Short mmCIF file of C-alpha atoms in Angstrom, two decimals:
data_model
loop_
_atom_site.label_atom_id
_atom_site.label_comp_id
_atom_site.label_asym_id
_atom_site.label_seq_id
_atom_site.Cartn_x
_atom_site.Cartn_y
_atom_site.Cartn_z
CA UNK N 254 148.54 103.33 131.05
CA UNK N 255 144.83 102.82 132.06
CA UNK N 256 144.04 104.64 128.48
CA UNK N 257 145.91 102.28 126.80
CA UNK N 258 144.36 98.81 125.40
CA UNK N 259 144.86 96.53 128.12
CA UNK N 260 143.67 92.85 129.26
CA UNK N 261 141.05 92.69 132.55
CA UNK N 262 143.83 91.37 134.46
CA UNK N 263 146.45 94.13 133.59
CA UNK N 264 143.44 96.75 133.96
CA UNK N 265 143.13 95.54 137.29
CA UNK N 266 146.34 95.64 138.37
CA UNK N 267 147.15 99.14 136.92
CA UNK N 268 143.62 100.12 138.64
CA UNK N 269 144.80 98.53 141.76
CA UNK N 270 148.73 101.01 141.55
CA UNK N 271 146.12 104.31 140.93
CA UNK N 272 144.51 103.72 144.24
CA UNK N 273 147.22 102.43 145.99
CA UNK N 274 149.24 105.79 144.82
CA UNK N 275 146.03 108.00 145.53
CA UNK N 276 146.13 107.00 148.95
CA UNK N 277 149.51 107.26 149.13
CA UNK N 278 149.48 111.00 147.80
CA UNK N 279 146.55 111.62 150.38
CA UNK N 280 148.31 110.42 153.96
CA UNK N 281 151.13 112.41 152.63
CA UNK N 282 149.46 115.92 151.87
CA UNK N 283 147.56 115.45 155.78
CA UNK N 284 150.92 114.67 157.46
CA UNK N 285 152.00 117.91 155.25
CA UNK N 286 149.46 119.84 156.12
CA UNK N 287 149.55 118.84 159.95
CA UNK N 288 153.31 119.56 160.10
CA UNK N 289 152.20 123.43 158.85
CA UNK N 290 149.09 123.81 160.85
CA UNK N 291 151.40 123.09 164.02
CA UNK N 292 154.36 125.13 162.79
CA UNK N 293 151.84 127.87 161.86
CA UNK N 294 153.07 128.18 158.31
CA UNK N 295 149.87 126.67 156.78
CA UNK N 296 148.67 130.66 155.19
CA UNK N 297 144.93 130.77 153.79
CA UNK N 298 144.31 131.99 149.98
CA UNK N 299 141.61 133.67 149.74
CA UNK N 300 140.60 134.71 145.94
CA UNK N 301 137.39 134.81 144.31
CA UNK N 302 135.57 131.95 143.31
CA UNK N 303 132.42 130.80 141.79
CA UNK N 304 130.83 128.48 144.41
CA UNK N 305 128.08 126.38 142.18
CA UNK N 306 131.12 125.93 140.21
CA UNK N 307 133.14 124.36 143.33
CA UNK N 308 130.45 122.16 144.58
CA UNK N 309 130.21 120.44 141.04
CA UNK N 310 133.72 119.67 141.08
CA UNK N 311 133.19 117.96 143.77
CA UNK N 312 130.57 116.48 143.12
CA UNK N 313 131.82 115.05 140.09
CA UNK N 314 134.86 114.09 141.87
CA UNK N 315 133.19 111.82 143.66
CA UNK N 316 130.94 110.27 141.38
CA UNK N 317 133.25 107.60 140.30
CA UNK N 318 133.33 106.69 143.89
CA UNK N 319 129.96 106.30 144.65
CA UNK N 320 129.24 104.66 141.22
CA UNK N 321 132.14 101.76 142.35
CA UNK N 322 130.12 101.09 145.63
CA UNK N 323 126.81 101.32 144.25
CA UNK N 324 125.84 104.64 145.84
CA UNK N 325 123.82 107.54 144.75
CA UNK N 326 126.08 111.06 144.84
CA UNK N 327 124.02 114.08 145.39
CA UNK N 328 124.07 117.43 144.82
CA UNK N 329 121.77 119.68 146.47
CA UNK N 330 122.33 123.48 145.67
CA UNK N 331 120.35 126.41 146.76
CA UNK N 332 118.91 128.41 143.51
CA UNK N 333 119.99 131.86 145.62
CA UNK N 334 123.95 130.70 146.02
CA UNK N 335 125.94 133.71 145.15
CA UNK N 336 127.58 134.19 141.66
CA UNK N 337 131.16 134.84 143.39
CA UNK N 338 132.25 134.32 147.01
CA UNK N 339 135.89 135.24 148.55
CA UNK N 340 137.74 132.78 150.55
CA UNK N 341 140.32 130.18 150.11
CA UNK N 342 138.37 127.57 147.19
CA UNK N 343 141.30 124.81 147.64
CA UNK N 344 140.38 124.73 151.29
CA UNK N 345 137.11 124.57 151.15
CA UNK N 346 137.14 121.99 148.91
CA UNK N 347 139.84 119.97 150.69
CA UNK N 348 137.47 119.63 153.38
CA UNK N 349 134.16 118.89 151.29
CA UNK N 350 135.98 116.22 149.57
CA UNK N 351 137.44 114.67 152.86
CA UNK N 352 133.51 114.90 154.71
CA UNK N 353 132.10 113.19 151.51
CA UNK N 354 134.71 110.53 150.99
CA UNK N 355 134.27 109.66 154.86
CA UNK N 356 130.53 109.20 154.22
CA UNK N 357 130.60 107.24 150.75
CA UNK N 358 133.58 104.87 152.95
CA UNK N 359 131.08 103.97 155.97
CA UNK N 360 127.75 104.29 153.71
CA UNK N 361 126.70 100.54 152.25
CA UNK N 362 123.58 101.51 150.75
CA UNK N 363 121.65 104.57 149.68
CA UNK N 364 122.76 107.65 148.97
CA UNK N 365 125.23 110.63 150.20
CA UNK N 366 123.98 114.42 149.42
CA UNK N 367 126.55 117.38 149.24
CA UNK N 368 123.91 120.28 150.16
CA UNK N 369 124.29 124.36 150.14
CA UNK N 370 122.93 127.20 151.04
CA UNK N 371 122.73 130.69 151.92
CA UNK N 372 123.15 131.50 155.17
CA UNK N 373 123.86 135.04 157.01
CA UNK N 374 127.47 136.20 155.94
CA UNK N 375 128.24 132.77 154.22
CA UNK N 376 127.64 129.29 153.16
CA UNK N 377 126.21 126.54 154.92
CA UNK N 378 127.50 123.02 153.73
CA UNK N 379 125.83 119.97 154.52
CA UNK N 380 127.34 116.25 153.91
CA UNK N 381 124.32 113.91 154.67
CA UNK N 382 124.39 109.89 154.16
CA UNK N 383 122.55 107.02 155.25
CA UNK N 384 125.27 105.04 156.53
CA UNK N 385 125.35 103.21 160.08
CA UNK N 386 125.46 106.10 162.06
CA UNK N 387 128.12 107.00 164.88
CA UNK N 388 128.00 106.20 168.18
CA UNK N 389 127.35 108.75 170.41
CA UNK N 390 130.61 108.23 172.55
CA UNK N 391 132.54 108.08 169.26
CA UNK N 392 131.43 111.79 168.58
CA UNK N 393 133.25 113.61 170.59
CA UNK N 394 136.70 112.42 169.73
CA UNK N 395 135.97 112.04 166.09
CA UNK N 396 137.80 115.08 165.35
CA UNK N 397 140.83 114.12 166.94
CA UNK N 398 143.83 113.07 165.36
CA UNK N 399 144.44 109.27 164.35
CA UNK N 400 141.41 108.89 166.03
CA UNK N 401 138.67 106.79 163.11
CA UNK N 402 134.82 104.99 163.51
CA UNK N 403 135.92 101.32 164.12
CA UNK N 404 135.06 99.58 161.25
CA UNK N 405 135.74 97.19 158.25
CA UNK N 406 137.16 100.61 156.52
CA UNK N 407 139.22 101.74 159.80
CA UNK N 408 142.77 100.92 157.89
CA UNK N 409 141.78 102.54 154.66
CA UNK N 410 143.12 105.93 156.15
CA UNK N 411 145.33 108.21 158.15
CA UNK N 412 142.80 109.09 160.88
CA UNK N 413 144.34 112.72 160.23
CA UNK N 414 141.31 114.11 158.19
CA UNK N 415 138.50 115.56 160.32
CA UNK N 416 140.98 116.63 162.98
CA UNK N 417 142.62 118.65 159.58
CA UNK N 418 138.92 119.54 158.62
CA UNK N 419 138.21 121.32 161.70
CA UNK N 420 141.68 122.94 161.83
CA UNK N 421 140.92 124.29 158.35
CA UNK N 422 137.48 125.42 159.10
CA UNK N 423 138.83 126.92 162.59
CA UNK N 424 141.59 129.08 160.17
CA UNK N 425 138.38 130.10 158.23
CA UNK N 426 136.62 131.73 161.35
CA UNK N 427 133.42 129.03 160.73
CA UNK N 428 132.27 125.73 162.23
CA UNK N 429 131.64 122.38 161.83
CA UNK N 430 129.83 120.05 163.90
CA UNK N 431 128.37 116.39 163.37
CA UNK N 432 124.74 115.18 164.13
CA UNK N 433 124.41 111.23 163.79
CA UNK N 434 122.35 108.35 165.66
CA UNK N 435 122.99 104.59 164.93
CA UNK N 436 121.12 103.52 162.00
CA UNK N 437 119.97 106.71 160.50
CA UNK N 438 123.05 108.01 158.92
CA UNK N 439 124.96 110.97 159.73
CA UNK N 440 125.24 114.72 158.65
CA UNK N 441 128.44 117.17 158.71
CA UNK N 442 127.78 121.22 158.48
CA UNK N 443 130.24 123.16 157.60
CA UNK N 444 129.22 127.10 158.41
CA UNK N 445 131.99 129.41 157.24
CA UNK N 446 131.61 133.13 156.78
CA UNK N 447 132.43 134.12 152.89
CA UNK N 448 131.98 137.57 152.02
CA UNK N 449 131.04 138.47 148.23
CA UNK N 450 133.46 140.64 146.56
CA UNK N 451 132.65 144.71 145.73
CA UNK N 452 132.62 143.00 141.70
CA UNK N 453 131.90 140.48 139.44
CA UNK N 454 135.10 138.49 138.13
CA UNK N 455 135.70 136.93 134.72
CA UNK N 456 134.01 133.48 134.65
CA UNK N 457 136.06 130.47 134.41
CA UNK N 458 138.16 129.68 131.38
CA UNK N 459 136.45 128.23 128.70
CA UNK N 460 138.08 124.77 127.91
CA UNK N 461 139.51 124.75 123.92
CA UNK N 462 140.32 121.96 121.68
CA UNK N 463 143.24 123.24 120.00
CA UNK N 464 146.47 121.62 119.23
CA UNK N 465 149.59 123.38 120.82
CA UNK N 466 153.22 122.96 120.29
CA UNK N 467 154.67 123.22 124.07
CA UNK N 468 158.05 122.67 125.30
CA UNK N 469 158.28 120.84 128.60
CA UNK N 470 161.53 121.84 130.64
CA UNK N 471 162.19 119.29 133.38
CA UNK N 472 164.98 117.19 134.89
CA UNK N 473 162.95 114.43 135.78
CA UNK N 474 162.69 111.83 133.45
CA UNK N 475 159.72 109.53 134.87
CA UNK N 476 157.80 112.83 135.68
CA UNK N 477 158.54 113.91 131.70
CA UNK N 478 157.53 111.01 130.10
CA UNK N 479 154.05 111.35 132.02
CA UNK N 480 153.30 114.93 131.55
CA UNK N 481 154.29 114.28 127.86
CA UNK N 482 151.95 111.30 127.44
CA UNK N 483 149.30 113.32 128.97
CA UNK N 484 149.93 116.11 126.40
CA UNK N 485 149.77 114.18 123.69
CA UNK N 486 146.99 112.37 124.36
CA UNK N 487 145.23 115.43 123.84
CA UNK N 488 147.63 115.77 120.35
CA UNK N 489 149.44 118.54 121.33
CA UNK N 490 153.12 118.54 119.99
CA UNK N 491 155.64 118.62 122.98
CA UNK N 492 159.59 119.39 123.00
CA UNK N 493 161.26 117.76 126.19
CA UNK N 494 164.46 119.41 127.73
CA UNK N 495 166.64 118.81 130.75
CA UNK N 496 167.51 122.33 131.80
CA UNK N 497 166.88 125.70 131.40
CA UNK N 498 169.81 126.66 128.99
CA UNK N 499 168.75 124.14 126.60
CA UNK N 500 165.02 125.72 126.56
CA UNK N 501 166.54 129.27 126.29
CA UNK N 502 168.23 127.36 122.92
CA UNK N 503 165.21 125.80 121.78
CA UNK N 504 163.10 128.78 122.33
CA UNK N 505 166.15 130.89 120.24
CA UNK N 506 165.39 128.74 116.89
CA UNK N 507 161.54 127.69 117.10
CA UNK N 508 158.77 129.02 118.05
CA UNK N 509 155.93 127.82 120.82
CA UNK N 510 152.73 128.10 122.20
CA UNK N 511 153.79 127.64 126.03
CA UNK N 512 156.52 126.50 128.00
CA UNK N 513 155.95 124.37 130.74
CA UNK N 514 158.55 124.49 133.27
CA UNK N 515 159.81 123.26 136.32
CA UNK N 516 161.02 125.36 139.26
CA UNK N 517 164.04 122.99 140.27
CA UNK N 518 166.53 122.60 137.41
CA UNK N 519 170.01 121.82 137.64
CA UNK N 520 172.19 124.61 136.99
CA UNK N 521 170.12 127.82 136.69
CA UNK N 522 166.59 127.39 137.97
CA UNK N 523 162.93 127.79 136.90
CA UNK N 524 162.96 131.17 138.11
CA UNK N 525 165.84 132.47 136.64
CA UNK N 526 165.01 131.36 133.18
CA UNK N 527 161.43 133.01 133.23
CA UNK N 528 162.81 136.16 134.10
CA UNK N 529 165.35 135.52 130.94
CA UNK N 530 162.55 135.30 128.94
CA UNK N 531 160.37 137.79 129.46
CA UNK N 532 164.35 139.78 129.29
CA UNK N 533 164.65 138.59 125.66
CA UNK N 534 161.04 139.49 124.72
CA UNK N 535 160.15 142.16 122.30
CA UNK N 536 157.60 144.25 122.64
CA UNK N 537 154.17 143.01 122.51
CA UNK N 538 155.16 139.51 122.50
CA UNK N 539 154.65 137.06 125.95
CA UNK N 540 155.05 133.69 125.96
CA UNK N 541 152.84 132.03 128.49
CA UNK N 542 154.71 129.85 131.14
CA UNK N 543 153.29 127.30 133.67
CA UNK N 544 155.02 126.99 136.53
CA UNK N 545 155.32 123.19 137.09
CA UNK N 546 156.50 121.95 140.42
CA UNK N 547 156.63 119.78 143.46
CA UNK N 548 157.45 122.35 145.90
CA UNK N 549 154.71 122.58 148.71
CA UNK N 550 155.23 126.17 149.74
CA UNK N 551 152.83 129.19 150.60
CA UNK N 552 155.11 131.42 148.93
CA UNK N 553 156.09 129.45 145.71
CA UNK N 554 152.81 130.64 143.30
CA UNK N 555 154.06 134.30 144.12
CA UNK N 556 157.34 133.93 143.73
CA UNK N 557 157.02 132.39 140.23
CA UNK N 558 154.10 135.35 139.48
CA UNK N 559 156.89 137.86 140.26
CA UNK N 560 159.31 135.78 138.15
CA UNK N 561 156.58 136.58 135.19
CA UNK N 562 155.25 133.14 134.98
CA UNK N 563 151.76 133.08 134.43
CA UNK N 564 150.19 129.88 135.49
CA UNK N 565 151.27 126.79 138.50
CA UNK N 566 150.60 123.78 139.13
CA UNK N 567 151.77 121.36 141.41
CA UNK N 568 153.27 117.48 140.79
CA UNK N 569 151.25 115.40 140.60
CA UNK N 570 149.00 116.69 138.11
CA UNK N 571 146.13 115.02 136.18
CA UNK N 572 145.79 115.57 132.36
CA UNK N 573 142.42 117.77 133.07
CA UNK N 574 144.74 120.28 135.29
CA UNK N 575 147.23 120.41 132.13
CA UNK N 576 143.93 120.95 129.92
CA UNK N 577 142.81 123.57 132.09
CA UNK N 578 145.70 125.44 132.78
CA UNK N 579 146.83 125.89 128.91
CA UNK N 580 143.37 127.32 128.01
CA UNK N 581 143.60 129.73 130.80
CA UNK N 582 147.16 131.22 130.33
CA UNK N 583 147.06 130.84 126.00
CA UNK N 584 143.59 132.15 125.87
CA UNK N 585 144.34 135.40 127.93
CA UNK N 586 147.94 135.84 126.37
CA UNK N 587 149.48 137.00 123.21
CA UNK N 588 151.00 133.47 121.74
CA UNK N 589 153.71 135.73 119.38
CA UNK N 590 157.25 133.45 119.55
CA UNK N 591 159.89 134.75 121.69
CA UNK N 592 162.74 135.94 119.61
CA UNK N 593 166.14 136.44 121.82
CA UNK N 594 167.89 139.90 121.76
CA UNK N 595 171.14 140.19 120.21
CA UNK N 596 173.48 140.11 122.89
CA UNK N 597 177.39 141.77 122.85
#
């Protein structure tokens, strides 16, 4: 909607639903995440990841956010930061983003700096601002849960976030700790032990402007019509079904670039009909699949790995992620059209 020609008033409004549903999307993923850290179901990923690379995602993440309250958004990164790192990269930057959305909420004027660097066995990460400060008696229960800074921006939150930060960082073996005085801002550092891996990985996936014809495979009809606006926004050509027996019949009489498909269909689900796939594939064809899904699970992304999907990502999604995720499984696949086995 917001890329769509709109008057200031219905700009505003529609502005006004995207950070009311943000929000919305944020107190639920920390009650989530609370609910697994105490049942002792929330399991760390750790994969290889290019840390420069991390830091100016967030970074850029929050540059919209700093720019709407008149702030400067920093990034300070140490030349000697390691090509590659191991550890969980959703984590990590679960927390970065929390610590630096805390400091541009409570900063008025000046500046907030995301710093790295080196330090034995890991990373050191440093969120820095020149808000207010905290009081000193504040400090100590600041990591608590529902506990916040009283302030003007007190309700604009769950009060869940650094007590989730330091579980997260606890689960990662490091530390965090805060240093702050009224007046002169405040700093979070974030030490956690990351261990290079024995070799260099592939880089990340080049982004590509082509055109793709996709069929989208989801029950959903609100959640359709958004994925398929974001898709053709970017002018690919997309083919919507309801269930998985009518994309095993579209895929038996056209051809496609990917499927995108959701794990929860009536009838036979999203697992089920990637295996059928890749059981109807001839050799040296494979049709990429995304898995696409609002299940919340540790053991989901495997499951739909050993179904032979290659890619997942989870509802909600953002027309970047959808970007992202095509040039990543299409570029590294054979694109050949799945052409069903005869059958007795």
């Amino acid at each position: 909607l917001l890329s769509t020609p709109l008057n200031p008033l219905q700009h505003d409004y529609t502005q006004a639903m995207q950070r009311s549903g943000t929000m919305l999307l944020k107190l639920l993923n920390d009650a989530l995440d609370l609910a697994r850290i105490e049942a002792g179901r929330l399991e760390l990923e750790p994969v290889a990841f290019e840390p420069r690379q991390l830091l100016e995602e967030v970074a850029q993440l929050e540059q919209g956010l700093a720019h709407a309250r008149g702030l400067r958004f920093v990034l300070d990164a140490a030349a000697d930061l390691p090509p590659q790192l191991l550890g969980d990269a959703l984590r990590i930057k679960q927390v970065l983003l929390n610590l630096a959305n805390n400091a541009l909420k409570f900063t008025e004027q000046g500046s907030v700096t995301l710093r790295a660097q080196r330090i034995d066995g890991g990373l050191q990460f440093s969120i820095i601002d020149t808000g207010p400060g905290i009081p000193e008696a504040s400090q100590a229960r600041l990591f608590q849960r529902f506990e916040q800074v009283e302030g003007p921006q007190r309700r604009a939150g769950s009060g869940l976030g650094l007590a989730i930060c330091r579980e997260l960082v606890d689960m990662m073996g490091g530390s965090i700790e805060l240093e702050s005085r009224l007046a002169h801002g405040s700093t979070f550092r974030v030490r956690l032990p990351l261990a290079e891996p024995p070799a260099p990985l592939p880089t990340a996936v080049p982004s590509s402007d082509r055109c793709y014809r996709l069929l989208l495979v989801e029950d959903d009809t609100i959640v359709a019509a958004v994925i398929r606006g974001l898709l053709e926004r970017e002018r690919h050509a997309v083919v919507h079904v309801v269930n998985g027996l009518a994309a095993l019949a579209e895929l038996a009489q056209s051809s496609f670039d990917a499927v995108l498909l959701d794990l929860d269909l009536p009838g036979v689900d999203g697992f089920q009909i990637a295996r059928l796939i890749r059981q109807r594939e001839h050799r040296q064809q494979h049709l990429p699949i995304i898995a696409v899904t609002a299940r919340s699970g540790n053991k989901d992304e495997a499951m739909a790995r050993d179904a032979g999907m290659d890619g997942f990502l989870h509802k909600p999604l953002t027309g970047e992620q959808l970007s992202q995720a095509l040039a990543r499984v299409i570029g590294s696949t054979s694109t050949a059209p799945v052409v069903p086995q005869e059958t007795d």
